[in-house]
Amino acid sequence: AQSVSQHNHHVILSEAASLELGCNYSYGGTVNLFWYVQYPGQHLQLLLKYFSGDPLVKGIKGFEAEFIKSKFSFNLRKPSVQWSDTAEYFCAVNAPGGYNKLIFGAGTRLAVHP
Amino acid sequence: DSGVTQTPKHLITATGQRVTLRCSPRSGDLSVYWYQQSLDQGLQFLIQYYNGEERAKGNILERFSAQQFPDLHSELNLSSLELGDSALYFCASSGRQESSYNEQFFGPGTRLTVL
């Protein structure tokens, strides 16, 4: 069965610091990978997605993620965070042919202090 | 605003009761997904419908059921409620074609509190 691990449950950063959130998945076949963000009191929004091609994916709001197949990883990065990035971040995976159901990681709560 | 609507926003009920959560997908989307977000289990996939037919099931309890109607809205029915069913229930929808490459758009969620 597929599973997703997010190693950092809580991250606290100061504004302008760089961010990297870890995500590893367990599934031997081809996967689609996603990062979603949930701002306080809001719904989940897609930050970026990887289906195939260039393993470095750029998303909205300056976020990017790198798919490393050999490490089963899809880490999220942002060079300089802002207070408005305070949110919970979820990594998710689905397998083609799996009817698009998403398997989510436990989430990482990011707090950015001014 | 994702275009997915969910009602009600909040629901408070007692153990043993039954509730119905409603979801309207984005215009034109044929797939609807239900997810449960709780403190101890995180975000878990419950069930998926495509154009009225059940497509996939996840960790959905037998006390829970869902359906998708001809107008494509969906309802999630939770019965014999227990304290542990307290959670945020999200609905998501995705595209006109049944594909695992479709982005899912999430609704604002229904927060269920069972007392």
Short mmCIF file of C-alpha atoms in Angstrom, two decimals:
data_model
loop_
_atom_site.label_atom_id
_atom_site.label_comp_id
_atom_site.label_asym_id
_atom_site.label_seq_id
_atom_site.Cartn_x
_atom_site.Cartn_y
_atom_site.Cartn_z
CA ALA A 1 0.00 0.00 0.00
CA GLN A 2 1.08 3.53 -0.66
CA SER A 3 2.14 5.73 2.22
CA VAL A 4 3.61 9.18 2.62
CA SER A 5 5.95 10.36 5.36
CA GLN A 6 6.55 13.95 6.29
CA HIS A 7 9.39 14.08 8.74
CA ASN A 8 8.93 17.58 10.10
CA HIS A 9 5.71 18.01 12.03
CA HIS A 10 6.39 21.54 13.21
CA VAL A 11 8.79 24.05 11.71
CA ILE A 12 9.43 27.54 13.02
CA LEU A 13 11.33 30.03 10.88
CA SER A 14 12.05 33.71 10.76
CA GLU A 15 11.10 35.72 7.71
CA ALA A 16 13.62 35.50 4.87
CA ALA A 17 14.88 32.12 6.06
CA SER A 18 15.01 29.26 3.58
CA LEU A 19 12.56 26.41 3.82
CA GLU A 20 12.83 22.75 3.02
CA LEU A 21 10.11 20.29 3.99
CA GLY A 22 10.79 16.61 3.58
CA CYS A 23 8.42 14.15 1.94
CA ASN A 24 9.05 10.49 1.23
CA TYR A 25 6.63 8.03 -0.27
CA SER A 26 6.51 4.30 -0.46
CA TYR A 27 5.32 2.89 -3.73
CA GLY A 28 7.33 0.97 -6.25
CA GLY A 29 5.61 2.10 -9.40
CA THR A 30 4.96 5.35 -11.19
CA VAL A 31 3.40 7.99 -9.01
CA ASN A 32 2.00 11.47 -9.24
CA LEU A 33 3.11 13.78 -6.44
CA PHE A 34 1.52 16.87 -4.96
CA TRP A 35 2.05 19.50 -2.33
CA TYR A 36 -1.02 21.15 -0.87
CA VAL A 37 -1.18 24.07 1.55
CA GLN A 38 -3.86 24.82 4.10
CA TYR A 39 -3.84 28.37 5.43
CA PRO A 40 -5.49 28.87 8.82
CA GLY A 41 -9.23 28.42 8.49
CA GLN A 42 -9.09 27.78 4.76
CA HIS A 43 -9.42 24.87 2.38
CA LEU A 44 -6.58 22.90 0.86
CA GLN A 45 -4.97 24.54 -2.15
CA LEU A 46 -2.59 22.97 -4.63
CA LEU A 47 0.93 24.42 -4.48
CA LEU A 48 2.50 22.25 -7.15
CA LYS A 49 2.36 18.83 -8.77
CA TYR A 50 4.64 16.39 -10.51
CA PHE A 51 3.44 13.94 -13.12
CA SER A 52 6.47 13.40 -15.34
CA GLY A 53 9.31 15.24 -17.04
CA ASP A 54 11.58 17.76 -15.34
CA PRO A 55 12.00 16.59 -11.73
CA LEU A 56 12.29 20.18 -10.54
CA VAL A 57 8.79 21.53 -10.35
CA LYS A 58 7.90 25.15 -9.80
CA GLY A 59 4.63 26.05 -8.13
CA ILE A 60 2.77 29.09 -6.94
CA LYS A 61 4.04 31.68 -4.47
CA GLY A 62 7.70 30.92 -5.11
CA PHE A 63 7.59 27.29 -4.00
CA GLU A 64 9.39 24.50 -5.81
CA ALA A 65 9.88 20.80 -5.26
CA GLU A 66 12.35 18.24 -6.49
CA PHE A 67 11.42 14.68 -7.31
CA ILE A 68 14.27 12.27 -6.63
CA LYS A 69 13.12 8.87 -7.77
CA SER A 70 16.03 6.96 -6.27
CA LYS A 71 15.23 8.39 -2.85
CA PHE A 72 11.44 8.21 -3.20
CA SER A 73 11.42 11.84 -2.17
CA PHE A 74 9.59 15.01 -3.17
CA ASN A 75 10.88 17.77 -0.93
CA LEU A 76 9.34 21.21 -0.94
CA ARG A 77 11.55 24.30 -0.93
CA LYS A 78 11.31 28.04 -0.82
CA PRO A 79 14.42 30.24 -0.74
CA SER A 80 12.93 33.00 1.41
CA VAL A 81 9.76 32.56 3.46
CA GLN A 82 7.31 35.27 4.41
CA TRP A 83 4.98 35.62 7.37
CA SER A 84 2.10 34.87 4.99
CA ASP A 85 3.54 31.38 4.39
CA THR A 86 2.40 30.38 7.86
CA ALA A 87 0.21 27.36 7.14
CA GLU A 88 0.08 23.59 7.16
CA TYR A 89 1.69 21.81 4.24
CA PHE A 90 0.68 18.39 3.01
CA CYS A 91 2.51 16.11 0.64
CA ALA A 92 0.30 13.67 -1.28
CA VAL A 93 0.68 10.88 -3.79
CA ASN A 94 -1.55 8.99 -6.14
CA ALA A 95 -0.86 6.15 -8.46
CA PRO A 96 -2.05 6.24 -12.06
CA GLY A 97 -4.90 3.80 -12.34
CA GLY A 98 -5.76 4.32 -8.70
CA TYR A 99 -8.77 6.43 -9.63
CA ASN A 100 -7.01 9.56 -8.47
CA LYS A 101 -7.44 9.03 -4.74
CA LEU A 102 -4.82 10.96 -2.83
CA ILE A 103 -2.77 9.54 0.00
CA PHE A 104 -1.65 12.35 2.27
CA GLY A 105 1.23 12.72 4.65
CA ALA A 106 0.60 13.83 8.23
CA GLY A 107 1.32 17.45 7.37
CA THR A 108 3.89 19.99 8.52
CA ARG A 109 2.85 23.07 10.44
CA LEU A 110 5.01 26.01 9.46
CA ALA A 111 5.10 29.13 11.60
CA VAL A 112 6.99 32.12 10.21
CA HIS A 113 7.85 34.89 12.63
CA PRO A 114 8.38 38.46 11.44
CA ASP B 1 -12.56 30.09 -3.69
CA SER B 2 -12.16 26.65 -5.26
CA GLY B 3 -15.69 26.44 -6.63
CA VAL B 4 -16.50 23.45 -4.41
CA THR B 5 -19.15 24.15 -1.82
CA GLN B 6 -19.93 22.22 1.32
CA THR B 7 -22.77 22.55 3.78
CA PRO B 8 -23.07 22.92 6.65
CA LYS B 9 -19.86 24.59 7.80
CA HIS B 10 -20.25 23.37 11.34
CA LEU B 11 -22.29 20.58 12.82
CA ILE B 12 -22.64 19.71 16.48
CA THR B 13 -24.50 16.59 17.41
CA ALA B 14 -24.68 13.84 20.01
CA THR B 15 -23.37 10.31 20.03
CA GLY B 16 -25.65 7.83 18.34
CA GLN B 17 -27.10 10.39 15.97
CA ARG B 18 -27.02 10.49 12.17
CA VAL B 19 -25.93 13.43 10.03
CA THR B 20 -25.68 14.24 6.34
CA LEU B 21 -22.94 16.34 4.84
CA ARG B 22 -23.46 17.86 1.44
CA CYS B 23 -21.01 18.74 -1.32
CA SER B 24 -21.48 20.50 -4.64
CA PRO B 25 -18.55 20.02 -7.03
CA ARG B 26 -17.12 22.62 -9.35
CA SER B 27 -19.19 23.21 -12.43
CA GLY B 28 -18.44 20.45 -14.95
CA ASP B 29 -16.51 18.20 -12.58
CA LEU B 30 -17.72 14.62 -12.57
CA SER B 31 -15.61 13.17 -9.75
CA VAL B 32 -16.24 13.79 -6.08
CA TYR B 33 -13.99 12.65 -3.27
CA TRP B 34 -14.53 12.65 0.48
CA TYR B 35 -11.70 12.98 2.98
CA GLN B 36 -11.65 13.02 6.76
CA GLN B 37 -9.15 15.15 8.66
CA SER B 38 -8.71 14.34 12.34
CA LEU B 39 -5.97 15.05 14.82
CA ASP B 40 -4.98 11.44 15.29
CA GLN B 41 -5.50 10.07 11.76
CA GLY B 42 -4.54 13.08 9.65
CA LEU B 43 -6.09 13.46 6.21
CA GLN B 44 -7.61 10.19 5.05
CA PHE B 45 -9.36 9.32 1.83
CA LEU B 46 -12.84 7.95 2.42
CA ILE B 47 -14.57 7.40 -0.90
CA GLN B 48 -14.76 8.54 -4.52
CA TYR B 49 -17.63 8.83 -6.96
CA TYR B 50 -17.49 9.42 -10.67
CA ASN B 51 -20.62 10.47 -12.51
CA GLY B 52 -22.86 8.81 -9.97
CA GLU B 53 -20.91 5.59 -9.56
CA GLU B 54 -18.70 4.59 -6.68
CA ARG B 55 -15.12 4.30 -7.89
CA ALA B 56 -12.83 3.79 -4.94
CA LYS B 57 -13.09 3.22 -1.22
CA GLY B 58 -10.58 4.06 1.43
CA ASN B 59 -10.78 3.86 5.19
CA ILE B 60 -14.50 4.41 5.35
CA LEU B 61 -16.39 2.88 8.24
CA GLU B 62 -19.46 0.74 7.62
CA ARG B 63 -21.48 3.33 9.57
CA PHE B 64 -20.63 5.84 6.85
CA SER B 65 -22.10 5.88 3.37
CA ALA B 66 -22.14 8.25 0.45
CA GLN B 67 -23.83 8.80 -2.85
CA GLN B 68 -23.60 11.06 -5.85
CA PHE B 69 -26.81 12.28 -7.37
CA PRO B 70 -27.70 12.90 -11.06
CA ASP B 71 -26.99 16.62 -10.62
CA LEU B 72 -23.50 15.50 -9.41
CA HIS B 73 -23.78 16.78 -5.88
CA SER B 74 -22.77 14.29 -3.24
CA GLU B 75 -23.83 13.49 0.28
CA LEU B 76 -21.88 11.75 3.00
CA ASN B 77 -24.05 10.08 5.61
CA LEU B 78 -22.60 9.34 9.02
CA SER B 79 -24.67 7.25 11.40
CA SER B 80 -24.42 5.90 14.95
CA LEU B 81 -21.96 8.68 15.59
CA GLU B 82 -19.17 8.24 18.10
CA LEU B 83 -16.93 10.77 19.79
CA GLY B 84 -14.08 9.67 17.55
CA ASP B 85 -15.99 10.74 14.44
CA SER B 86 -15.40 14.36 15.35
CA ALA B 87 -13.31 15.71 12.49
CA LEU B 88 -13.18 18.00 9.53
CA TYR B 89 -14.74 16.39 6.46
CA PHE B 90 -13.53 17.66 3.11
CA CYS B 91 -15.04 17.17 -0.26
CA ALA B 92 -12.98 17.56 -3.41
CA SER B 93 -13.87 17.44 -7.07
CA SER B 94 -11.95 16.90 -10.26
CA GLY B 95 -12.25 17.02 -13.98
CA ARG B 96 -14.58 15.91 -16.70
CA GLN B 97 -12.51 12.92 -17.60
CA GLU B 98 -11.75 10.13 -15.23
CA SER B 99 -8.02 10.38 -14.89
CA SER B 100 -5.41 10.22 -12.21
CA TYR B 101 -3.87 13.34 -13.72
CA ASN B 102 -6.69 15.55 -12.67
CA GLU B 103 -6.08 18.12 -9.99
CA GLN B 104 -8.47 17.88 -7.09
CA PHE B 105 -10.11 21.06 -5.86
CA PHE B 106 -11.09 21.07 -2.22
CA GLY B 107 -14.09 22.57 -0.52
CA PRO B 108 -13.95 24.50 2.77
CA GLY B 109 -14.92 21.45 4.81
CA THR B 110 -17.58 20.62 7.35
CA ARG B 111 -16.44 20.55 10.95
CA LEU B 112 -18.33 17.83 12.81
CA THR B 113 -18.32 17.80 16.59
CA VAL B 114 -19.85 14.81 18.35
CA LEU B 115 -20.64 15.39 22.02
#
